[in-house]
PDB file of C-alpha atoms in Angstrom:
ATOM      1  CA  MET A1195     125.243 195.780-125.679  1.00  0.00           C
ATOM      2  CA  THR A1196     127.460 198.837-125.919  1.00  0.00           C
ATOM      3  CA  THR A1197     126.167 202.178-124.774  1.00  0.00           C
ATOM      4  CA  ARG A1198     127.782 205.167-126.479  1.00  0.00           C
ATOM      5  CA  LEU A1199     128.092 208.248-124.374  1.00  0.00           C
ATOM      6  CA  PRO A1200     129.900 211.550-124.925  1.00  0.00           C
ATOM      7  CA  ALA A1201     133.094 211.439-126.971  1.00  0.00           C
ATOM      8  CA  GLY A1202     135.656 209.061-125.576  1.00  0.00           C
ATOM      9  CA  PHE A1203     133.358 207.172-123.217  1.00  0.00           C
ATOM     10  CA  SER A1204     131.188 204.063-123.324  1.00  0.00           C
ATOM     11  CA  THR A1205     130.080 201.120-121.222  1.00  0.00           C
ATOM     12  CA  THR A1206     129.682 197.551-122.387  1.00  0.00           C
ATOM     13  CA  VAL A1207     127.690 194.782-120.749  1.00  0.00           C
ATOM     14  CA  GLN A1208     130.097 191.845-120.682  1.00  0.00           C
ATOM     15  CA  ALA A1209     127.813 189.313-118.976  1.00  0.00           C
ATOM     16  CA  ALA A1210     124.681 189.152-116.900  1.00  0.00           C
ATOM     17  CA  ASP A1211     122.781 186.584-114.907  1.00  0.00           C
ATOM     18  CA  ALA A1212     120.329 186.872-112.044  1.00  0.00           C
ATOM     19  CA  HIS A1213     123.037 187.380-109.400  1.00  0.00           C
ATOM     20  CA  ALA A1214     125.851 189.165-111.244  1.00  0.00           C
ATOM     21  CA  LEU A1215     126.239 191.914-113.804  1.00  0.00           C
ATOM     22  CA  ARG A1216     129.589 192.603-115.493  1.00  0.00           C
ATOM     23  CA  LEU A1217     130.229 195.959-117.138  1.00  0.00           C
ATOM     24  CA  ALA A1218     133.313 197.336-118.861  1.00  0.00           C
ATOM     25  CA  VAL A1219     134.045 201.052-118.688  1.00  0.00           C
ATOM     26  CA  HIS A1220     135.875 202.547-121.677  1.00  0.00           C
ATOM     27  CA  GLY A1221     137.494 205.949-122.112  1.00  0.00           C
ATOM     28  CA  TYR A1222     137.114 208.996-119.906  1.00  0.00           C
ATOM     29  CA  LEU A1223     135.089 209.050-116.698  1.00  0.00           C
ATOM     30  CA  ASP A1224     135.310 212.703-115.793  1.00  0.00           C
ATOM     31  CA  HIS A1225     133.322 215.921-115.387  1.00  0.00           C
ATOM     32  CA  ASP A1226     131.956 215.679-118.934  1.00  0.00           C
ATOM     33  CA  THR A1227     130.829 212.037-118.709  1.00  0.00           C
ATOM     34  CA  CYS A1228     130.036 211.284-115.059  1.00  0.00           C
ATOM     35  CA  ASP A1229     126.319 212.127-115.310  1.00  0.00           C
ATOM     36  CA  GLU A1230     125.953 209.883-118.335  1.00  0.00           C
ATOM     37  CA  PHE A1231     127.848 207.094-116.555  1.00  0.00           C
ATOM     38  CA  ALA A1232     125.512 207.359-113.573  1.00  0.00           C
ATOM     39  CA  SER A1233     122.430 207.435-115.787  1.00  0.00           C
ATOM     40  CA  THR A1234     123.563 204.531-117.956  1.00  0.00           C
ATOM     41  CA  VAL A1235     124.442 202.292-115.022  1.00  0.00           C
ATOM     42  CA  ALA A1236     121.167 203.179-113.280  1.00  0.00           C
ATOM     43  CA  THR A1237     119.264 202.217-116.432  1.00  0.00           C
ATOM     44  CA  LEU A1238     121.145 198.913-116.642  1.00  0.00           C
ATOM     45  CA  LEU A1239     120.458 198.182-112.965  1.00  0.00           C
ATOM     46  CA  ASP A1240     116.768 199.015-113.414  1.00  0.00           C
ATOM     47  CA  ALA A1241     116.549 196.746-116.491  1.00  0.00           C
ATOM     48  CA  HIS A1242     118.262 193.954-114.592  1.00  0.00           C
ATOM     49  CA  ALA A1243     115.817 194.327-111.691  1.00  0.00           C
ATOM     50  CA  ALA A1244     112.852 194.322-114.078  1.00  0.00           C
ATOM     51  CA  ARG A1245     114.084 191.072-115.592  1.00  0.00           C
ATOM     52  CA  HIS A1246     115.375 189.243-112.496  1.00  0.00           C
ATOM     53  CA  GLY A1247     113.816 190.991-109.519  1.00  0.00           C
ATOM     54  CA  PRO A1248     116.023 191.958-106.564  1.00  0.00           C
ATOM     55  CA  ALA A1249     118.406 188.989-107.058  1.00  0.00           C
ATOM     56  CA  LEU A1250     121.480 191.000-108.117  1.00  0.00           C
ATOM     57  CA  ARG A1251     124.300 190.629-105.586  1.00  0.00           C
ATOM     58  CA  HIS A1252     127.466 191.512-107.521  1.00  0.00           C
ATOM     59  CA  LEU A1253     128.227 194.381-109.871  1.00  0.00           C
ATOM     60  CA  HIS A1254     131.598 193.800-111.530  1.00  0.00           C
ATOM     61  CA  LEU A1255     133.179 196.829-113.191  1.00  0.00           C
ATOM     62  CA  ASP A1256     136.114 196.236-115.537  1.00  0.00           C
ATOM     63  CA  TRP A1257     138.353 199.313-115.777  1.00  0.00           C
ATOM     64  CA  THR A1258     140.870 197.903-118.306  1.00  0.00           C
ATOM     65  CA  ASP A1259     140.058 200.520-120.943  1.00  0.00           C
ATOM     66  CA  LEU A1260     139.684 203.512-118.616  1.00  0.00           C
ATOM     67  CA  THR A1261     141.885 206.311-119.941  1.00  0.00           C
ATOM     68  CA  ALA A1262     141.028 209.160-117.550  1.00  0.00           C
ATOM     69  CA  PHE A1263     139.331 209.461-114.178  1.00  0.00           C
ATOM     70  CA  ASP A1264     138.841 212.562-112.036  1.00  0.00           C
ATOM     71  CA  SER A1265     136.988 213.666-108.909  1.00  0.00           C
ATOM     72  CA  SER A1266     133.699 213.854-110.809  1.00  0.00           C
ATOM     73  CA  GLY A1267     134.134 210.241-111.866  1.00  0.00           C
ATOM     74  CA  LEU A1268     134.874 209.378-108.258  1.00  0.00           C
ATOM     75  CA  ALA A1269     131.683 211.150-107.172  1.00  0.00           C
ATOM     76  CA  ALA A1270     129.704 209.122-109.725  1.00  0.00           C
ATOM     77  CA  LEU A1271     131.275 205.909-108.442  1.00  0.00           C
ATOM     78  CA  LEU A1272     130.459 206.841-104.840  1.00  0.00           C
ATOM     79  CA  GLY A1273     126.883 207.590-105.928  1.00  0.00           C
ATOM     80  CA  LEU A1274     126.699 204.147-107.499  1.00  0.00           C
ATOM     81  CA  ARG A1275     127.891 202.613-104.242  1.00  0.00           C
ATOM     82  CA  ARG A1276     125.185 204.551-102.352  1.00  0.00           C
ATOM     83  CA  ARG A1277     122.607 202.884-104.577  1.00  0.00           C
ATOM     84  CA  THR A1278     124.007 199.365-104.689  1.00  0.00           C
ATOM     85  CA  HIS A1279     125.183 198.758-101.135  1.00  0.00           C
ATOM     86  CA  PRO A1280     121.782 199.193 -99.404  1.00  0.00           C
ATOM     87  CA  ALA A1281     120.298 196.876-102.043  1.00  0.00           C
ATOM     88  CA  GLY A1282     122.747 194.126-101.054  1.00  0.00           C
ATOM     89  CA  ILE A1283     124.927 194.537-104.160  1.00  0.00           C
ATOM     90  CA  THR A1284     128.693 194.405-103.715  1.00  0.00           C
ATOM     91  CA  LEU A1285     130.884 196.373-106.127  1.00  0.00           C
ATOM     92  CA  HIS A1286     133.912 194.619-107.591  1.00  0.00           C
ATOM     93  CA  LEU A1287     136.549 196.799-109.266  1.00  0.00           C
ATOM     94  CA  HIS A1288     138.608 194.760-111.735  1.00  0.00           C
ATOM     95  CA  HIS A1289     141.698 195.620-113.778  1.00  0.00           C
ATOM     96  CA  ARG A1290     142.210 199.059-112.316  1.00  0.00           C
ATOM     97  CA  PRO A1291     144.751 201.288-114.099  1.00  0.00           C
ATOM     98  CA  ALA A1292     147.363 202.934-111.875  1.00  0.00           C
ATOM     99  CA  HIS A1293     145.808 206.430-112.118  1.00  0.00           C
ATOM    100  CA  PHE A1294     142.434 205.064-111.024  1.00  0.00           C
ATOM    101  CA  THR A1295     143.876 203.081-108.112  1.00  0.00           C
ATOM    102  CA  ARG A1296     145.957 206.062-107.017  1.00  0.00           C
ATOM    103  CA  LEU A1297     142.901 208.343-106.757  1.00  0.00           C
ATOM    104  CA  LEU A1298     140.974 205.702-104.790  1.00  0.00           C
ATOM    105  CA  GLU A1299     143.905 205.236-102.415  1.00  0.00           C
ATOM    106  CA  VAL A1300     144.675 208.952-101.960  1.00  0.00           C
ATOM    107  CA  THR A1301     141.038 209.686-101.151  1.00  0.00           C
ATOM    108  CA  GLY A1302     140.755 206.642 -98.871  1.00  0.00           C
ATOM    109  CA  VAL A1303     137.625 205.234-100.513  1.00  0.00           C
ATOM    110  CA  MET A1304     138.881 201.899-101.875  1.00  0.00           C
ATOM    111  CA  GLY A1305     137.668 199.875 -98.901  1.00  0.00           C
ATOM    112  CA  HIS A1306     134.401 201.811 -98.730  1.00  0.00           C
ATOM    113  CA  LEU A1307     133.621 201.173-102.394  1.00  0.00           C
ATOM    114  CA  THR A1308     134.352 197.463-102.262  1.00  0.00           C
ATOM    115  CA  GLU A1309     132.985 196.671 -98.812  1.00  0.00           C
ATOM    116  CA  ARG A1310     130.835 193.566 -98.895  1.00  0.00           C
ATOM    117  CA  ALA A1311     127.177 194.553 -98.964  1.00  0.00           C
ATOM    118  CA  ARG A1312     124.804 193.016 -96.451  1.00  0.00           C
ATOM    119  CA  GLY A1313     122.981 190.186 -98.100  1.00  0.00           C
ATOM    120  CA  ALA A1314     125.726 189.668-100.685  1.00  0.00           C
ATOM    121  CA  ASP A1315     126.523 185.977-100.838  1.00  0.00           C
ATOM    122  CA  SER A1316     130.188 186.302-101.696  1.00  0.00           C
ATOM    123  CA  PRO A1317     133.177 186.221 -99.408  1.00  0.00           C
ATOM    124  CA  GLU A1318     134.868 189.573 -98.957  1.00  0.00           C
ATOM    125  CA  ALA A1319     134.734 192.031-101.834  1.00  0.00           C
ATOM    126  CA  VAL A1320     137.052 191.356-104.723  1.00  0.00           C
ATOM    127  CA  ILE A1321     139.374 194.176-105.781  1.00  0.00           C
ATOM    128  CA  SER A1322     141.592 192.677-108.441  1.00  0.00           C
TER     129      SER A1322
END
């Protein structure tokens, strides 16, 4: 399933099972698209919970096709972490482009975003 959002942005569900959901983020995650990103991911998380109950433990986000990321995108990602972490869902940030990694490092939030959630059954968070 691909969700089309404002020009230059979309998310794709790559795989899903009861314990893990894999999403790819494509295009720009910035001021113009961050609200739609947050809404889309919330809808996907709600649909997953409706289907599987509270079994989700890992949300994998693939950033391979991310072309732009700004502070608004970072705020949306931090908001996602505020929702997932208390629910026992660990975020995994895969295939991060240099500009994305740089913003996470400069702001000091990399470890916060990928911290293992309580109740998550994985070893430490994966940040590949």
